[in-house]
PDB file of C-alpha atoms in Angstrom:
ATOM      1  CA  MET Q   1     101.460 111.647  90.431  1.00  0.00           C
ATOM      2  CA  ILE Q   2      98.794 108.968  89.977  1.00  0.00           C
ATOM      3  CA  ALA Q   3      97.216 108.759  86.509  1.00  0.00           C
ATOM      4  CA  ILE Q   4      93.674 107.340  86.447  1.00  0.00           C
ATOM      5  CA  VAL Q   5      92.617 105.883  83.098  1.00  0.00           C
ATOM      6  CA  ASP Q   6      89.712 107.789  81.572  1.00  0.00           C
ATOM      7  CA  TYR Q   7      87.660 105.396  79.457  1.00  0.00           C
ATOM      8  CA  GLY Q   8      84.135 106.457  80.308  1.00  0.00           C
ATOM      9  CA  VAL Q   9      83.443 103.977  83.094  1.00  0.00           C
ATOM     10  CA  GLY Q  10      84.471 103.563  86.702  1.00  0.00           C
ATOM     11  CA  ASN Q  11      84.207 105.077  90.141  1.00  0.00           C
ATOM     12  CA  VAL Q  12      86.712 107.728  89.143  1.00  0.00           C
ATOM     13  CA  ALA Q  13      85.940 110.583  91.547  1.00  0.00           C
ATOM     14  CA  SER Q  14      86.013 108.396  94.662  1.00  0.00           C
ATOM     15  CA  VAL Q  15      89.250 106.676  93.606  1.00  0.00           C
ATOM     16  CA  ALA Q  16      90.865 110.061  92.941  1.00  0.00           C
ATOM     17  CA  ASN Q  17      89.707 111.302  96.331  1.00  0.00           C
ATOM     18  CA  ALA Q  18      91.209 108.253  98.091  1.00  0.00           C
ATOM     19  CA  CYS Q  19      94.554 108.940  96.398  1.00  0.00           C
ATOM     20  CA  LYS Q  20      94.432 112.620  97.311  1.00  0.00           C
ATOM     21  CA  GLN Q  21      93.786 111.759 100.968  1.00  0.00           C
ATOM     22  CA  LEU Q  22      97.035 109.769 100.872  1.00  0.00           C
ATOM     23  CA  GLY Q  23      98.817 112.869  99.625  1.00  0.00           C
ATOM     24  CA  TYR Q  24      99.087 111.982  95.937  1.00  0.00           C
ATOM     25  CA  GLU Q  25      98.362 114.312  93.053  1.00  0.00           C
ATOM     26  CA  THR Q  26      96.019 112.695  90.507  1.00  0.00           C
ATOM     27  CA  ILE Q  27      95.049 113.212  86.894  1.00  0.00           C
ATOM     28  CA  LEU Q  28      92.202 111.631  84.907  1.00  0.00           C
ATOM     29  CA  THR Q  29      93.470 111.055  81.391  1.00  0.00           C
ATOM     30  CA  ASP Q  30      93.605 108.951  78.249  1.00  0.00           C
ATOM     31  CA  LYS Q  31      96.637 110.787  76.808  1.00  0.00           C
ATOM     32  CA  LYS Q  32     100.023 109.076  76.479  1.00  0.00           C
ATOM     33  CA  GLU Q  33     102.016 112.200  77.302  1.00  0.00           C
ATOM     34  CA  GLU Q  34     100.162 112.637  80.596  1.00  0.00           C
ATOM     35  CA  PHE Q  35     100.542 108.959  81.510  1.00  0.00           C
ATOM     36  CA  GLU Q  36     104.286 109.337  80.992  1.00  0.00           C
ATOM     37  CA  GLN Q  37     104.445 111.911  83.796  1.00  0.00           C
ATOM     38  CA  ALA Q  38     102.796 109.533  86.305  1.00  0.00           C
ATOM     39  CA  THR Q  39     104.499 107.262  88.814  1.00  0.00           C
ATOM     40  CA  HIS Q  40     101.516 104.858  88.932  1.00  0.00           C
ATOM     41  CA  ILE Q  41      98.603 104.023  86.631  1.00  0.00           C
ATOM     42  CA  ILE Q  42      95.150 103.112  87.994  1.00  0.00           C
ATOM     43  CA  LEU Q  43      92.558 101.328  85.852  1.00  0.00           C
ATOM     44  CA  PRO Q  44      89.198 101.769  87.650  1.00  0.00           C
ATOM     45  CA  GLY Q  45      85.963 100.055  86.705  1.00  0.00           C
ATOM     46  CA  VAL Q  46      82.366  99.330  87.595  1.00  0.00           C
ATOM     47  CA  GLY Q  47      79.679  97.485  85.655  1.00  0.00           C
ATOM     48  CA  SER Q  48      80.319  94.525  83.376  1.00  0.00           C
ATOM     49  CA  TYR Q  49      83.601  93.082  82.140  1.00  0.00           C
ATOM     50  CA  ARG Q  50      82.418  93.081  78.527  1.00  0.00           C
ATOM     51  CA  ALA Q  51      81.201  96.694  78.516  1.00  0.00           C
ATOM     52  CA  ALA Q  52      84.432  97.923  80.126  1.00  0.00           C
ATOM     53  CA  MET Q  53      86.639  96.023  77.690  1.00  0.00           C
ATOM     54  CA  GLU Q  54      84.584  97.211  74.723  1.00  0.00           C
ATOM     55  CA  GLU Q  55      85.167 100.832  75.789  1.00  0.00           C
ATOM     56  CA  ILE Q  56      88.916 100.233  76.019  1.00  0.00           C
ATOM     57  CA  GLU Q  57      88.895  98.777  72.519  1.00  0.00           C
ATOM     58  CA  ARG Q  58      86.632 101.506  71.122  1.00  0.00           C
ATOM     59  CA  ARG Q  59      88.990 104.195  72.403  1.00  0.00           C
ATOM     60  CA  ASN Q  60      92.067 102.347  71.074  1.00  0.00           C
ATOM     61  CA  LEU Q  61      93.587 102.157  74.551  1.00  0.00           C
ATOM     62  CA  ARG Q  62      94.600  98.483  74.688  1.00  0.00           C
ATOM     63  CA  ASP Q  63      98.108  98.834  73.259  1.00  0.00           C
ATOM     64  CA  LEU Q  64      98.793 101.969  75.301  1.00  0.00           C
ATOM     65  CA  LEU Q  65      97.706 100.269  78.536  1.00  0.00           C
ATOM     66  CA  LEU Q  66      99.824  97.194  77.798  1.00  0.00           C
ATOM     67  CA  ASP Q  67     102.847  99.412  77.140  1.00  0.00           C
ATOM     68  CA  LEU Q  68     102.301 101.372  80.359  1.00  0.00           C
ATOM     69  CA  ALA Q  69     101.878  98.158  82.363  1.00  0.00           C
ATOM     70  CA  SER Q  70     105.255  96.956  81.084  1.00  0.00           C
ATOM     71  CA  ARG Q  71     107.013 100.052  82.436  1.00  0.00           C
ATOM     72  CA  LYS Q  72     105.077 101.503  85.383  1.00  0.00           C
ATOM     73  CA  PRO Q  73     103.198 100.214  88.443  1.00  0.00           C
ATOM     74  CA  PHE Q  74      99.741  99.366  87.081  1.00  0.00           C
ATOM     75  CA  ILE Q  75      96.782  98.893  89.460  1.00  0.00           C
ATOM     76  CA  GLY Q  76      93.315  97.636  88.524  1.00  0.00           C
ATOM     77  CA  ILE Q  77      90.418  98.266  90.914  1.00  0.00           C
ATOM     78  CA  CYS Q  78      87.136  96.288  90.972  1.00  0.00           C
ATOM     79  CA  VAL Q  79      86.258  95.559  87.313  1.00  0.00           C
ATOM     80  CA  GLY Q  80      89.607  97.180  86.500  1.00  0.00           C
ATOM     81  CA  MET Q  81      91.254  94.313  88.376  1.00  0.00           C
ATOM     82  CA  GLN Q  82      89.212  91.763  86.439  1.00  0.00           C
ATOM     83  CA  LEU Q  83      90.325  93.245  83.114  1.00  0.00           C
ATOM     84  CA  LEU Q  84      93.939  92.420  84.015  1.00  0.00           C
ATOM     85  CA  PHE Q  85      93.227  88.733  83.361  1.00  0.00           C
ATOM     86  CA  GLU Q  86      93.167  86.802  80.099  1.00  0.00           C
ATOM     87  CA  LYS Q  87      89.411  86.605  79.668  1.00  0.00           C
ATOM     88  CA  GLY Q  88      86.057  87.211  81.318  1.00  0.00           C
ATOM     89  CA  LEU Q  89      82.849  85.193  80.986  1.00  0.00           C
ATOM     90  CA  GLU Q  90      80.308  87.875  81.940  1.00  0.00           C
ATOM     91  CA  HIS Q  91      77.734  88.218  79.109  1.00  0.00           C
ATOM     92  CA  GLY Q  92      79.774  85.812  77.007  1.00  0.00           C
ATOM     93  CA  GLU Q  93      83.508  85.325  76.622  1.00  0.00           C
ATOM     94  CA  THR Q  94      85.559  88.514  76.254  1.00  0.00           C
ATOM     95  CA  GLU Q  95      89.314  88.814  75.824  1.00  0.00           C
ATOM     96  CA  GLY Q  96      90.976  90.827  78.600  1.00  0.00           C
ATOM     97  CA  LEU Q  97      94.343  92.569  78.813  1.00  0.00           C
ATOM     98  CA  GLY Q  98      96.169  89.325  79.608  1.00  0.00           C
ATOM     99  CA  LEU Q  99      98.530  90.897  82.129  1.00  0.00           C
ATOM    100  CA  LEU Q 100      97.782  88.140  84.656  1.00  0.00           C
ATOM    101  CA  PRO Q 101      96.983  84.476  83.985  1.00  0.00           C
ATOM    102  CA  GLY Q 102      93.437  83.410  84.688  1.00  0.00           C
ATOM    103  CA  THR Q 103      89.756  83.782  83.927  1.00  0.00           C
ATOM    104  CA  VAL Q 104      87.025  85.929  85.485  1.00  0.00           C
ATOM    105  CA  ALA Q 105      83.791  83.988  86.002  1.00  0.00           C
ATOM    106  CA  ARG Q 106      80.720  84.004  88.224  1.00  0.00           C
ATOM    107  CA  ILE Q 107      81.366  83.302  91.905  1.00  0.00           C
ATOM    108  CA  GLU Q 108      80.572  79.647  92.649  1.00  0.00           C
ATOM    109  CA  THR Q 109      78.869  79.919  96.026  1.00  0.00           C
ATOM    110  CA  GLU Q 110      75.648  78.980  97.767  1.00  0.00           C
ATOM    111  CA  HIS Q 111      75.439  82.503  99.172  1.00  0.00           C
ATOM    112  CA  LEU Q 112      73.396  85.252  97.553  1.00  0.00           C
ATOM    113  CA  LEU Q 113      74.908  87.229  94.691  1.00  0.00           C
ATOM    114  CA  PRO Q 114      76.021  89.888  94.247  1.00  0.00           C
ATOM    115  CA  HIS Q 115      78.482  89.608  97.101  1.00  0.00           C
ATOM    116  CA  ILE Q 116      77.908  92.877  98.952  1.00  0.00           C
ATOM    117  CA  GLY Q 117      79.387  93.921 102.256  1.00  0.00           C
ATOM    118  CA  TRP Q 118      82.379  93.815 104.558  1.00  0.00           C
ATOM    119  CA  ASN Q 119      84.630  90.748 104.589  1.00  0.00           C
ATOM    120  CA  ALA Q 120      87.930  89.915 106.270  1.00  0.00           C
ATOM    121  CA  LEU Q 121      91.171  89.537 104.334  1.00  0.00           C
ATOM    122  CA  GLU Q 122      93.318  86.411 104.564  1.00  0.00           C
ATOM    123  CA  VAL Q 123      96.852  87.409 103.527  1.00  0.00           C
ATOM    124  CA  SER Q 124      99.095  84.863 101.826  1.00  0.00           C
ATOM    125  CA  ASP Q 125     102.429  83.976 103.425  1.00  0.00           C
ATOM    126  CA  ASN Q 126     103.978  84.617 100.007  1.00  0.00           C
ATOM    127  CA  PHE Q 127     103.424  88.366 100.410  1.00  0.00           C
ATOM    128  CA  PRO Q 128     104.798  89.297 103.855  1.00  0.00           C
ATOM    129  CA  GLU Q 129     104.763  93.011 102.973  1.00  0.00           C
ATOM    130  CA  TYR Q 130     100.964  92.852 103.343  1.00  0.00           C
ATOM    131  CA  SER Q 131     100.940  90.885 106.614  1.00  0.00           C
ATOM    132  CA  ASN Q 132      99.853  93.881 108.696  1.00  0.00           C
ATOM    133  CA  HIS Q 133      96.512  93.784 106.829  1.00  0.00           C
ATOM    134  CA  GLN Q 134      95.669  90.239 107.977  1.00  0.00           C
ATOM    135  CA  GLY Q 135      92.062  90.051 109.213  1.00  0.00           C
ATOM    136  CA  GLU Q 136      91.150  93.585 108.179  1.00  0.00           C
ATOM    137  CA  HIS Q 137      87.649  94.118 106.786  1.00  0.00           C
ATOM    138  CA  VAL Q 138      87.054  95.734 103.394  1.00  0.00           C
ATOM    139  CA  TYR Q 139      83.954  96.438 101.294  1.00  0.00           C
ATOM    140  CA  PHE Q 140      82.997  94.265  98.301  1.00  0.00           C
ATOM    141  CA  VAL Q 141      80.317  94.605  95.599  1.00  0.00           C
ATOM    142  CA  HIS Q 142      80.598  91.969  92.832  1.00  0.00           C
ATOM    143  CA  SER Q 143      79.207  88.767  91.336  1.00  0.00           C
ATOM    144  CA  TYR Q 144      82.302  87.679  89.404  1.00  0.00           C
ATOM    145  CA  GLN Q 145      85.748  86.718  90.628  1.00  0.00           C
ATOM    146  CA  ALA Q 146      89.177  85.901  89.266  1.00  0.00           C
ATOM    147  CA  TYR Q 147      90.257  82.267  89.000  1.00  0.00           C
ATOM    148  CA  THR Q 148      94.058  82.407  88.977  1.00  0.00           C
ATOM    149  CA  PRO Q 149      97.018  80.405  90.360  1.00  0.00           C
ATOM    150  CA  ALA Q 150      97.656  80.860  94.089  1.00  0.00           C
ATOM    151  CA  ALA Q 151     101.113  82.310  93.375  1.00  0.00           C
ATOM    152  CA  TYR Q 152      99.470  85.584  92.304  1.00  0.00           C
ATOM    153  CA  ILE Q 153      96.961  85.876  95.171  1.00  0.00           C
ATOM    154  CA  VAL Q 154      98.131  88.361  97.794  1.00  0.00           C
ATOM    155  CA  ALA Q 155      94.972  88.133  99.880  1.00  0.00           C
ATOM    156  CA  SER Q 156      91.614  86.392  99.637  1.00  0.00           C
ATOM    157  CA  THR Q 157      88.280  86.487 101.398  1.00  0.00           C
ATOM    158  CA  GLU Q 158      85.711  83.805 102.187  1.00  0.00           C
ATOM    159  CA  TYR Q 159      82.159  83.931 100.819  1.00  0.00           C
ATOM    160  CA  GLY Q 160      81.167  80.287 100.650  1.00  0.00           C
ATOM    161  CA  THR Q 161      84.317  79.961  98.539  1.00  0.00           C
ATOM    162  CA  GLN Q 162      87.722  81.634  98.452  1.00  0.00           C
ATOM    163  CA  ILE Q 163      87.722  84.845  96.433  1.00  0.00           C
ATOM    164  CA  PRO Q 164      90.935  86.647  95.446  1.00  0.00           C
ATOM    165  CA  ALA Q 165      90.794  90.126  96.984  1.00  0.00           C
ATOM    166  CA  ILE Q 166      94.261  91.384  96.004  1.00  0.00           C
ATOM    167  CA  VAL Q 167      96.439  89.934  93.240  1.00  0.00           C
ATOM    168  CA  GLN Q 168      99.932  90.880  92.160  1.00  0.00           C
ATOM    169  CA  LYS Q 169     102.567  89.980  89.594  1.00  0.00           C
ATOM    170  CA  GLY Q 170     105.592  92.225  89.915  1.00  0.00           C
ATOM    171  CA  THR Q 171     104.467  95.792  89.240  1.00  0.00           C
ATOM    172  CA  ILE Q 172     100.940  94.744  88.221  1.00  0.00           C
ATOM    173  CA  CYS Q 173      98.373  94.708  91.033  1.00  0.00           C
ATOM    174  CA  GLY Q 174      94.636  94.162  91.253  1.00  0.00           C
ATOM    175  CA  ILE Q 175      92.146  95.015  94.008  1.00  0.00           C
ATOM    176  CA  GLN Q 176      88.713  93.362  93.851  1.00  0.00           C
ATOM    177  CA  PHE Q 177      87.121  95.282  96.726  1.00  0.00           C
ATOM    178  CA  HIS Q 178      86.454  99.021  96.816  1.00  0.00           C
ATOM    179  CA  PRO Q 179      89.341 100.676  98.710  1.00  0.00           C
ATOM    180  CA  GLU Q 180      87.618 104.050  98.392  1.00  0.00           C
ATOM    181  CA  LYS Q 181      84.572 102.638 100.245  1.00  0.00           C
ATOM    182  CA  SER Q 182      86.607 100.749 102.837  1.00  0.00           C
ATOM    183  CA  GLU Q 183      87.330 103.782 105.023  1.00  0.00           C
ATOM    184  CA  LYS Q 184      90.803 104.140 106.570  1.00  0.00           C
ATOM    185  CA  VAL Q 185      91.660 100.464 106.031  1.00  0.00           C
ATOM    186  CA  GLY Q 186      91.048 100.890 102.306  1.00  0.00           C
ATOM    187  CA  GLN Q 187      93.331 103.905 102.127  1.00  0.00           C
ATOM    188  CA  LEU Q 188      96.133 102.100 103.941  1.00  0.00           C
ATOM    189  CA  LEU Q 189      95.761  99.061 101.662  1.00  0.00           C
ATOM    190  CA  LEU Q 190      95.924 101.294  98.618  1.00  0.00           C
ATOM    191  CA  GLN Q 191      99.119 102.780 100.058  1.00  0.00           C
ATOM    192  CA  SER Q 192     100.533  99.273 100.533  1.00  0.00           C
ATOM    193  CA  VAL Q 193      99.765  98.433  96.900  1.00  0.00           C
ATOM    194  CA  PHE Q 194     101.477 101.623  95.712  1.00  0.00           C
ATOM    195  CA  GLU Q 195     104.554 100.857  97.817  1.00  0.00           C
ATOM    196  CA  SER Q 196     104.759  97.159  96.915  1.00  0.00           C
ATOM    197  CA  SER Q 197     104.495  97.826  93.187  1.00  0.00           C
ATOM    198  CA  GLN Q 198     107.117 100.578  93.457  1.00  0.00           C
ATOM    199  CA  GLN Q 199     109.469  98.187  95.261  1.00  0.00           C
ATOM    200  CA  SER Q 200     109.049  95.766  92.352  1.00  0.00           C
ATOM    201  CA  VAL Q 201     110.131  98.536  89.976  1.00  0.00           C
ATOM    202  CA  ARG Q 202     113.289  99.126  92.021  1.00  0.00           C
ATOM    203  CA  LYS Q 203     114.081  95.387  92.007  1.00  0.00           C
ATOM    204  CA  GLU Q 204     113.776  95.286  88.216  1.00  0.00           C
ATOM    205  CA  GLU Q 205     115.952  98.373  87.824  1.00  0.00           C
ATOM    206  CA  SER Q 206     118.666  96.917  90.052  1.00  0.00           C
ATOM    207  CA  LYS Q 207     119.010  93.706  88.036  1.00  0.00           C
TER     208      LYS Q 207
END
């Protein structure tokens, strides 16, 4: 079962539908006992970094999310991906969850913002399990991006600059684009993220 974090923001219905089309049962929740029953946790998000983080703090979810991320595959989508990093600079500096190193700041490009539309993925050689997604097009809507070491960037896209599209550190994954709006390719990428994060769990358990 996939547990989707309920914190009052996010494209929740469409994310749940994408999971269901892959054959997963989903639950929208903010309750620890329901999270415990899940195999994966999804943190969705739309809107601003600051507003999303303020809702997490207001609902006293930070410590619970950090605990879950230490034990289960944890996937952030769109703004949910951005919250995985140490801080965001949208509407002033805001402390994030700090699960991945880096800062979220405005995209430095000569192109128009927000970045809206379909862009091709460039998959890093460091993540061969994603190699079958090289060159696939996915749908983006954002003005801010993660600035993080290359070691954590699974795939990037070009928009007058290189933008991380998928990031990963062990069982923690982030997706900047909208998989639920990226048609069949988005579904298959979401499946790849689920599988890769689950493989990381098995590696940790076997140590």
